[in-house]
Coordinates of C-alpha atoms in Angstrom, one line a residue:
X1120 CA 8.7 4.5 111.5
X1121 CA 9.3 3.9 108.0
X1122 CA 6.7 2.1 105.7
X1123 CA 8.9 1.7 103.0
X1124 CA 11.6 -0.3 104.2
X1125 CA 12.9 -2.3 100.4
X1126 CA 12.2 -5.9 101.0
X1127 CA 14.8 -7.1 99.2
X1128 CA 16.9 -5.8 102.7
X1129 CA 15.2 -6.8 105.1
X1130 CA 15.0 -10.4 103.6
X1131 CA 19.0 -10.1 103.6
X1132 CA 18.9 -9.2 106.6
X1133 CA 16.9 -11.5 107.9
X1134 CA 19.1 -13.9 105.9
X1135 CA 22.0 -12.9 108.1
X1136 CA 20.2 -13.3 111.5
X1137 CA 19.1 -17.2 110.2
X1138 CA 15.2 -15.8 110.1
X1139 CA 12.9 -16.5 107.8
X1140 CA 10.9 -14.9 105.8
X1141 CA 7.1 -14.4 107.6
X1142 CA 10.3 -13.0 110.7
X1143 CA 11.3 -10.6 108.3
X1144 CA 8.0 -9.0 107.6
X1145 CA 7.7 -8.8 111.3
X1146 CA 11.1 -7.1 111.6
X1147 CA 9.7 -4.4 109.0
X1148 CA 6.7 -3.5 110.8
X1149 CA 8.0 -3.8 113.8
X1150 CA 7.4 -1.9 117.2
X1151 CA 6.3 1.8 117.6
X1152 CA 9.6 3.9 118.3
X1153 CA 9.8 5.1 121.7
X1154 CA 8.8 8.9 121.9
X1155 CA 11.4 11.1 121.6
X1156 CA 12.0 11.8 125.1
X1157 CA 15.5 13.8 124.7
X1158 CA 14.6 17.2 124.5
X1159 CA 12.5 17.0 127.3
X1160 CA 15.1 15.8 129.6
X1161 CA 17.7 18.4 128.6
X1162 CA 15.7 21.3 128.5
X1163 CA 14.3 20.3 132.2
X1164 CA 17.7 20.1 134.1
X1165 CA 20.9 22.5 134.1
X1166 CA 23.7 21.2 133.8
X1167 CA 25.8 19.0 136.0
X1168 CA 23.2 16.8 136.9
X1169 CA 23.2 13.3 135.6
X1170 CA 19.9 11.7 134.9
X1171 CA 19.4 8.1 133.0
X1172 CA 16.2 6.9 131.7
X1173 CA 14.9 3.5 129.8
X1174 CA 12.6 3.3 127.2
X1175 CA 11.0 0.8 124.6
X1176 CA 12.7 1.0 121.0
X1177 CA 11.6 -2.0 119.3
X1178 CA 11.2 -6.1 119.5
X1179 CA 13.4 -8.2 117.0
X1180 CA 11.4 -10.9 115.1
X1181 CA 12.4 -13.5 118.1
X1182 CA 9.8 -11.3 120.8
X1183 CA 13.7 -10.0 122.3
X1184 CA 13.1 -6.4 123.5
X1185 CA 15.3 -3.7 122.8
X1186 CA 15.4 -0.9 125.1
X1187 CA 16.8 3.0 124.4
X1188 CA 18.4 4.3 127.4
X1189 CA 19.3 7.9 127.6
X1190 CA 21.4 9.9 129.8
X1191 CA 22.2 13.7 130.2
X1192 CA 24.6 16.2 132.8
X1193 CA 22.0 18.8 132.0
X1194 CA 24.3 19.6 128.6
X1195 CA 25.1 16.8 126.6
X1196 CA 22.6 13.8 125.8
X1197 CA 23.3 10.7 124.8
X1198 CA 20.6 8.0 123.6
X1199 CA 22.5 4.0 123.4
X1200 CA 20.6 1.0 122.0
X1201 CA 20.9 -2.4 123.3
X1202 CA 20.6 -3.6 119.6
X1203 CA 24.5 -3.3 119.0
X1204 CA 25.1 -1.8 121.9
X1205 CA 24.7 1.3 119.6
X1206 CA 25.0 5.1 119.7
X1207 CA 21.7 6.5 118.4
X1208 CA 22.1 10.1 119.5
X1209 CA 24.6 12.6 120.8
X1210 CA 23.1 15.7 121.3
X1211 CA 25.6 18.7 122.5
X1212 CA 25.3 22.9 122.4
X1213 CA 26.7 24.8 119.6
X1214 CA 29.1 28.1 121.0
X1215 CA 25.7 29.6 121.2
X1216 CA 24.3 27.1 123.0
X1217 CA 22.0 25.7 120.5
X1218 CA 22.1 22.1 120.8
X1219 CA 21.8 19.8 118.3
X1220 CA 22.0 15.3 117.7
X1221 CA 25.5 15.7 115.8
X1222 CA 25.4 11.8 115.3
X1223 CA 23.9 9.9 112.3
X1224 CA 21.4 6.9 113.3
X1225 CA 17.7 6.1 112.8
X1226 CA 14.8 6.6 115.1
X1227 CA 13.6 3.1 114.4
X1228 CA 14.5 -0.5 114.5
X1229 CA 14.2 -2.6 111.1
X1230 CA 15.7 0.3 109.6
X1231 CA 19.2 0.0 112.0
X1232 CA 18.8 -4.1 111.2
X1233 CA 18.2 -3.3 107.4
X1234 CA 20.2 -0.1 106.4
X1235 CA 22.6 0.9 109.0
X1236 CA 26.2 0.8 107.6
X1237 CA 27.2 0.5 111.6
X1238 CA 26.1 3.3 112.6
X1239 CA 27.5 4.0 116.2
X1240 CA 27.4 0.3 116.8
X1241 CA 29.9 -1.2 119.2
X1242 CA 32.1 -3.5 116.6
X1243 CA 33.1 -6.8 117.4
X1244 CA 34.7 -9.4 117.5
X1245 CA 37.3 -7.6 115.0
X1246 CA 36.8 -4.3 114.0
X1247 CA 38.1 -3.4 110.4
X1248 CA 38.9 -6.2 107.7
X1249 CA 40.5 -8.8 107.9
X1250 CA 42.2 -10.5 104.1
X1251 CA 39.6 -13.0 102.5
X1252 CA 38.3 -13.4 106.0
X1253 CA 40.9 -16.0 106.8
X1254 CA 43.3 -15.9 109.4
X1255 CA 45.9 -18.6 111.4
X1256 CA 45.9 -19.0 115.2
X1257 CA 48.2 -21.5 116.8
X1258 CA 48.4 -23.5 113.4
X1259 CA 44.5 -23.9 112.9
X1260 CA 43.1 -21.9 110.6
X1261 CA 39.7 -19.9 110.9
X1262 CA 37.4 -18.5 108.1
X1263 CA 35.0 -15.5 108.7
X1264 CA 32.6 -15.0 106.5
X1265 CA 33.1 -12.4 104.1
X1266 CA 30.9 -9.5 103.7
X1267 CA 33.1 -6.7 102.1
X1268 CA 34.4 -8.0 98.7
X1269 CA 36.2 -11.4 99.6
X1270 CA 37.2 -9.9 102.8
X1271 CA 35.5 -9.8 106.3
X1272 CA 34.6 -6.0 107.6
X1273 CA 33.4 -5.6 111.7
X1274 CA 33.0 -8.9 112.7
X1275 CA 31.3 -10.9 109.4
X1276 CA 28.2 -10.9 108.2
X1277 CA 26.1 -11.3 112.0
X1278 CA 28.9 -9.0 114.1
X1279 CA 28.8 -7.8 117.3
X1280 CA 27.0 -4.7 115.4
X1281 CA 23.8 -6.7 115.1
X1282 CA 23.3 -8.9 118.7
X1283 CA 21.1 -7.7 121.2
X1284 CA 23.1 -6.9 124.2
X1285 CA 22.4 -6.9 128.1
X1286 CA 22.5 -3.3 129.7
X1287 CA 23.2 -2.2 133.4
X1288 CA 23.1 1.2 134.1
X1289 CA 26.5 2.7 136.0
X1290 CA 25.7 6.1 138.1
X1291 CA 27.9 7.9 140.6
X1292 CA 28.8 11.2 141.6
X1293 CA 30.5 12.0 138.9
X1294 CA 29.4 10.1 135.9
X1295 CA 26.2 8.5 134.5
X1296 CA 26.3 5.4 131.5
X1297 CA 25.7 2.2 130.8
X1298 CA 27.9 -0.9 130.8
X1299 CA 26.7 -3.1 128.0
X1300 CA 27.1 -7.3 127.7
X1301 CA 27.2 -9.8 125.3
X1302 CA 28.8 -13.1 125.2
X1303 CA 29.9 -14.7 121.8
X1304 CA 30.0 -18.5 122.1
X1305 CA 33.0 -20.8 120.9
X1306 CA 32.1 -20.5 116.7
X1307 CA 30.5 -17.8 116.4
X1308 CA 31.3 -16.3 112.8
X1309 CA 33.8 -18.9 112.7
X1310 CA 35.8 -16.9 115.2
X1311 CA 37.5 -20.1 118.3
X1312 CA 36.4 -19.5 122.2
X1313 CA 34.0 -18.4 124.0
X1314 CA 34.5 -14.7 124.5
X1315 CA 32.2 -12.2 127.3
X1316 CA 32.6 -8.6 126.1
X1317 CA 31.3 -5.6 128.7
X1318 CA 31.7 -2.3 126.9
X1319 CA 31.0 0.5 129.4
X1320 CA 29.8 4.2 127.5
X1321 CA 29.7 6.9 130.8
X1322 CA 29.0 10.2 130.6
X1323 CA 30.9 12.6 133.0
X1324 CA 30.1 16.1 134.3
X1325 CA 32.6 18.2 132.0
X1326 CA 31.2 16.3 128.7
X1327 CA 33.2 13.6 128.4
X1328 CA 32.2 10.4 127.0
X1329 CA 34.0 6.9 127.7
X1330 CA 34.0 4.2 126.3
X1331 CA 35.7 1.0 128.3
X1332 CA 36.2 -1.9 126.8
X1333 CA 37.0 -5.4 128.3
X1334 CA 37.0 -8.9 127.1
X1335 CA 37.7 -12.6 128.6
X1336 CA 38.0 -15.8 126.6
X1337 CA 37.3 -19.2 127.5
X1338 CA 38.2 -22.9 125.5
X1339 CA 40.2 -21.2 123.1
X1340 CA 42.6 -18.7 122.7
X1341 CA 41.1 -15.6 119.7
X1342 CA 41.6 -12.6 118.1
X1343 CA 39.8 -9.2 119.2
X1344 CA 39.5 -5.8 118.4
X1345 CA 36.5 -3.6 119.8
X1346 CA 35.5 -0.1 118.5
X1347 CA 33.2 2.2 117.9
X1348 CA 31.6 3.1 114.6
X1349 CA 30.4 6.4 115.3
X1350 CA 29.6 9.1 112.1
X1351 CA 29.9 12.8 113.3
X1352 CA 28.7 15.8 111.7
X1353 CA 29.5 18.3 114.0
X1354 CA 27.2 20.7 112.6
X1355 CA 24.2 18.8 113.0
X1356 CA 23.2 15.3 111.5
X1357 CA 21.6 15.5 108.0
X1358 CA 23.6 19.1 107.4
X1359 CA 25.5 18.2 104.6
X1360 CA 29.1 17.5 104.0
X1361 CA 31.8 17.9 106.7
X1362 CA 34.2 19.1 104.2
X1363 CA 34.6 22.4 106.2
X1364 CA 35.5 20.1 109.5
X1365 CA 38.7 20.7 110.4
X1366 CA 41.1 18.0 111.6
X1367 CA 44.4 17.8 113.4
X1368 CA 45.1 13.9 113.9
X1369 CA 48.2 12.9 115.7
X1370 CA 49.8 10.0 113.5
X1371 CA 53.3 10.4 111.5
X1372 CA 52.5 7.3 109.6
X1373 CA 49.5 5.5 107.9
X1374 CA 49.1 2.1 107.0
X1375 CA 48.9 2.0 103.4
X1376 CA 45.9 -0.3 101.4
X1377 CA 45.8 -2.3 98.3
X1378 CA 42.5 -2.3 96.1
X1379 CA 40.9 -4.2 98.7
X1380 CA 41.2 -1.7 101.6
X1381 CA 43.5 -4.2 103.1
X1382 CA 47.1 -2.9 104.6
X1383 CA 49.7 -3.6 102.7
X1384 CA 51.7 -4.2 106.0
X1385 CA 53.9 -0.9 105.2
X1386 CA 53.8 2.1 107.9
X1387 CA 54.2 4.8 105.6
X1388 CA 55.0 8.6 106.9
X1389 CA 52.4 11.2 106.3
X1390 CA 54.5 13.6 105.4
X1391 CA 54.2 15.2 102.1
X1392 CA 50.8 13.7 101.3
X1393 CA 46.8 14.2 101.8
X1394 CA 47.1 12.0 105.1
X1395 CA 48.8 14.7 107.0
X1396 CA 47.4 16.1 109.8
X1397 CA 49.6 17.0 112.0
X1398 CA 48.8 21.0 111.5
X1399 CA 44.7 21.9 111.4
X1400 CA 43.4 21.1 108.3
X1401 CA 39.7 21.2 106.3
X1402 CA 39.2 18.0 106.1
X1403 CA 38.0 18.4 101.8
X1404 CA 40.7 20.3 101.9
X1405 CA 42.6 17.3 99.6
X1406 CA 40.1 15.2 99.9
X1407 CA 39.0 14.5 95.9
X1408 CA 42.8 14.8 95.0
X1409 CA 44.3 12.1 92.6
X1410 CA 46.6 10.7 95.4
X1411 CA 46.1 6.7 94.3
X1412 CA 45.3 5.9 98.0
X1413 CA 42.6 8.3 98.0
X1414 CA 41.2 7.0 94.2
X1415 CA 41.4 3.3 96.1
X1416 CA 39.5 4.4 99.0
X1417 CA 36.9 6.6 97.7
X1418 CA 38.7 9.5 100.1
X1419 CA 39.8 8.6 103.5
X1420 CA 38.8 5.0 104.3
X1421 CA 42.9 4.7 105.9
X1422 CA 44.2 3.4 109.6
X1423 CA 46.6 6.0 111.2
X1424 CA 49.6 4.8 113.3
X1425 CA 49.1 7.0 116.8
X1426 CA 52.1 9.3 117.7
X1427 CA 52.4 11.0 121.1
X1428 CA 53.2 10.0 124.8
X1429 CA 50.4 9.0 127.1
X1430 CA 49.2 10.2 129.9
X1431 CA 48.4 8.9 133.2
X1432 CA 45.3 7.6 132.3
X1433 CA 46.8 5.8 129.8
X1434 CA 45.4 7.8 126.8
X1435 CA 46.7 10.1 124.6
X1436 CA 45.4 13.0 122.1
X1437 CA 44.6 11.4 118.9
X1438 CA 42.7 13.3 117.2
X1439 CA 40.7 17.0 117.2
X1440 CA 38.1 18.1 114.9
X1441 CA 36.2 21.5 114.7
X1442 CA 33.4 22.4 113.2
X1443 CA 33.6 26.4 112.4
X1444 CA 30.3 27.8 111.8
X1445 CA 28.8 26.0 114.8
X1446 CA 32.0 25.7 116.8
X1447 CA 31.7 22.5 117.7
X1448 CA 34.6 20.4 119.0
X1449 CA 35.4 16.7 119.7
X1450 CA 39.0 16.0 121.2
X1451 CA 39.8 11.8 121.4
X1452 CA 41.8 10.2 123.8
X1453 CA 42.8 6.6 123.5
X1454 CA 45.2 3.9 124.2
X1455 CA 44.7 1.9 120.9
X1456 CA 47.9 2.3 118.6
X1457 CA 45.4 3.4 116.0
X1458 CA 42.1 5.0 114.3
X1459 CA 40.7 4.7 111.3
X1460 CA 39.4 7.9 109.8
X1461 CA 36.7 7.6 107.5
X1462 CA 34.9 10.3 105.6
X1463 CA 31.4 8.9 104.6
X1464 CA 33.0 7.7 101.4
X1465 CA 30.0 5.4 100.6
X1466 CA 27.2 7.1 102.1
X1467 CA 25.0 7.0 98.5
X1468 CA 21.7 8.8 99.3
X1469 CA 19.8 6.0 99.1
X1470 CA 18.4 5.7 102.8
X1471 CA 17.3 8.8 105.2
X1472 CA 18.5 9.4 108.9
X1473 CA 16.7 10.2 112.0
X1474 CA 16.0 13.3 111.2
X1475 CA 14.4 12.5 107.7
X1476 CA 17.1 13.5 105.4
X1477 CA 19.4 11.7 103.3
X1478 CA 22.6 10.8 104.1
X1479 CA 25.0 11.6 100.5
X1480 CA 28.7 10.9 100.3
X1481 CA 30.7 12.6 103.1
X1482 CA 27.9 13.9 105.1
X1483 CA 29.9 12.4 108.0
X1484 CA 33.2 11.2 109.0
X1485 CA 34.0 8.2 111.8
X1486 CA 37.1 8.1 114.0
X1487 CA 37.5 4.2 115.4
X1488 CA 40.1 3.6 118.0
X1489 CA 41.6 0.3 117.0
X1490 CA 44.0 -2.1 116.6
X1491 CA 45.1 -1.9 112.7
X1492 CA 43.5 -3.9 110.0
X1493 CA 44.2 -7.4 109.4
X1494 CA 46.9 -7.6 111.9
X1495 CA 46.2 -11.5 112.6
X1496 CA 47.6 -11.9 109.2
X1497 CA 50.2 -9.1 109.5
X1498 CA 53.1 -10.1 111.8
X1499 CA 55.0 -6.9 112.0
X1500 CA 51.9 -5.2 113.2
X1501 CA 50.5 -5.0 117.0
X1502 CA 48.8 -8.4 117.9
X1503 CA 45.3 -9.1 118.6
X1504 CA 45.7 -12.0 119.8
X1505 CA 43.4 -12.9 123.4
X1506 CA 44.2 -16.1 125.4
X1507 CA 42.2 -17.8 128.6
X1508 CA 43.6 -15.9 131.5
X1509 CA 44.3 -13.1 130.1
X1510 CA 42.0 -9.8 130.1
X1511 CA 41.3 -7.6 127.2
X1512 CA 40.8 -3.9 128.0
X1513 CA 41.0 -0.5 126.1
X1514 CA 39.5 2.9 126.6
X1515 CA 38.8 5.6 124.5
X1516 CA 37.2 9.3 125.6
X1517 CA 35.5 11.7 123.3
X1518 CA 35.5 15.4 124.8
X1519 CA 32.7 17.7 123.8
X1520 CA 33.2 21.6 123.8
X1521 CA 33.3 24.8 121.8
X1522 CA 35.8 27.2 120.8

């Protein structure tokens, strides 16, 4: 565990959670890190068969206990947090069957409630930004607060991202997880109702991971928009840049931003500029081109429109990425109408990962299945709207290989 955590954080962060400041210097020295147990597990079973285990992570400054579960088929490994509901590790093999954690995180506590720029937290109740953090429902208006610029990013400033969720592991025959729990009462970060969010990861036998989401509300109808803020570097976590990645994203428009990373409300078409990738393509390939939606972004910080018919399942290809040297692969299904893809624009260098290194601009890129940003205040794009009665639900797959 770190010893060095700046204080000047973990106060804000403690600010956030309504904690004082004797609670944050608990939350800095907080509880041992469970042992790293992964290796162990995957080195001890072939694969196809699913094992789960629960461990100790930490204790928040209230004496709440947060536990890491992690589960294996023998290949892949995941390790989930019930602080966020959060992806800490994802370990697959390289073609060569050298496995490595190809997801950013931390290996301790305060640093996820101090540093973590959501990494592979479960986002909620809206994922993405939302204009000044203001929005209309029903003729009564809501404010969120704002903690991106003037506008609201994942949720506000205490999202889904940083609540301590109830877990319940899901095993069967073919698939081994955890279905995660967390209800958000009527005012939460000013958003109306009462809403009970279960968000189910499971891993299967052929190394895929799902993610199901589903939502109620009670009181008052809301708006909601669950993903996953997930940074991949498929060639290992603190590697370097993922400008060699290469991506083939299935989306003949993008949603446009103005200086604020807010939509502008136009679907433009891809074609012709750095947001096309339709064909394979290395994603630094145009990546520090002058195209003024990459200047306002930093790179790509952009929501992509989905193209393609779905399958039976409901999903559909969205997006591919390949890593070369290692060979490592993630395909994503989903049945959102769109991702943002983001490629570690402001990743600075200032804080290190879990495995001790630094994490610089575009060490990693993040894929969220979504609705699109700010669509409460957008009328011509998909609504987010939830009502009592009526059941939110969404799932999204990420498929591990080689080639």
């Amino acid at each position: 565990m770190s010893d060095n955590l700046p204080r000047r954080q973990v106060l804000r962060t403690a600010g956030a959670l309504g904690l004082g400041a004797a609670a944050a210097g608990a939350l800095a020295s907080g509880a041992e890190a469970a042992p790293d147990k992964v290796t162990a597990m995957t080195s001890q079973h072939g694969h196809g068969r699913l094992e789960i285990r629960k461990d100790p992570f930490g204790t928040t400054p209230d004496g709440t206990t947060v536990d890491v579960y992690t589960f294996t088929n023998g290949r892949v490994t995941i390790s989930m947090l019930t602080w966020g509901a959060t992806l800490q590790r994802i370990e697959t093999p390289d073609r060569r069957g050298h496995t490595a954690n190809i997801s950013l995180g931390f290996d301790n506590l305060p640093d996820y409630a101090a540093l973590s720029p959501y990494f592979g937290a479960t986002i909620g109740r809206y994922g993405n930004r939302i204009a000044k953090g203001k929005f209309t429902l029903d003729g009564t208006s809501y404010q969120i607060p704002v903690n991106n610029g003037e506008n609201a990013l994942h949720g506000g400033t205490t999202g889904f991202d940083k609540r301590v969720w109830k877990a319940k592991v899901v095993q069967t025959a073919k698939a081994v997880g955890v279905a995660f729990s967390y209800v958000s009462p009527d005012g939460e970060m000013g958003f109306p109702g009462t809403l009970t969010s279960t968000v189910t990861y499971t891993l299967d036998k052929q190394d895929n991971l799902k993610i199901d989401y589903l939502a109620t509300v009670a009181g008052k109808p809301t708006i909601v928009n669950l993903t996953n803020h997930v940074y991949f570097n498929l060639a290992g976590e603190g590697s370097g840049s993922i400008d060699g990645h290469v991506l083939q994203l299935n989306a003949a428009k993008y949603t446009p931003v103005d200086a604020g990373l807010i939509p502008t409300g136009e679907l433009a078409p891809v074609a012709g500029t750095p947001f096309d990738f339709n064909k394979p393509t290395a994603i630094g390939k145009r990546l520090r081109g002058d195209h003024p939606q990459l200047v306002i972004g930093r790179g790509y910080d952009h929501n992509f429109v989905l193209s393609g018919q779905a399958g039976a399942d409901g999903q559909r290809v969205a997006a591919r990425f390949w890593e070369p040297d290692s060979g490592r692969t993630i395909t994503v299904h989903t049945d959102q109408p769109g991702a943002q893809f983001y490629s570690g624009n402001f990743l600075d260098g200032t804080f290190s990962g879990i495995s001790g290194k630094a994490y610089r601009q575009g060490d990693a890129f993040a894929f969220e299945t979504q609705h699109f940003p700010d669509s409460p205040n957008q009328p011509n794009f998909p609504s987010t709207v939830l009502r009592p009665g009526q059941t939110y639900k969404s799932s999204t797959t990420y498929s591990f290989g080689t080639k």
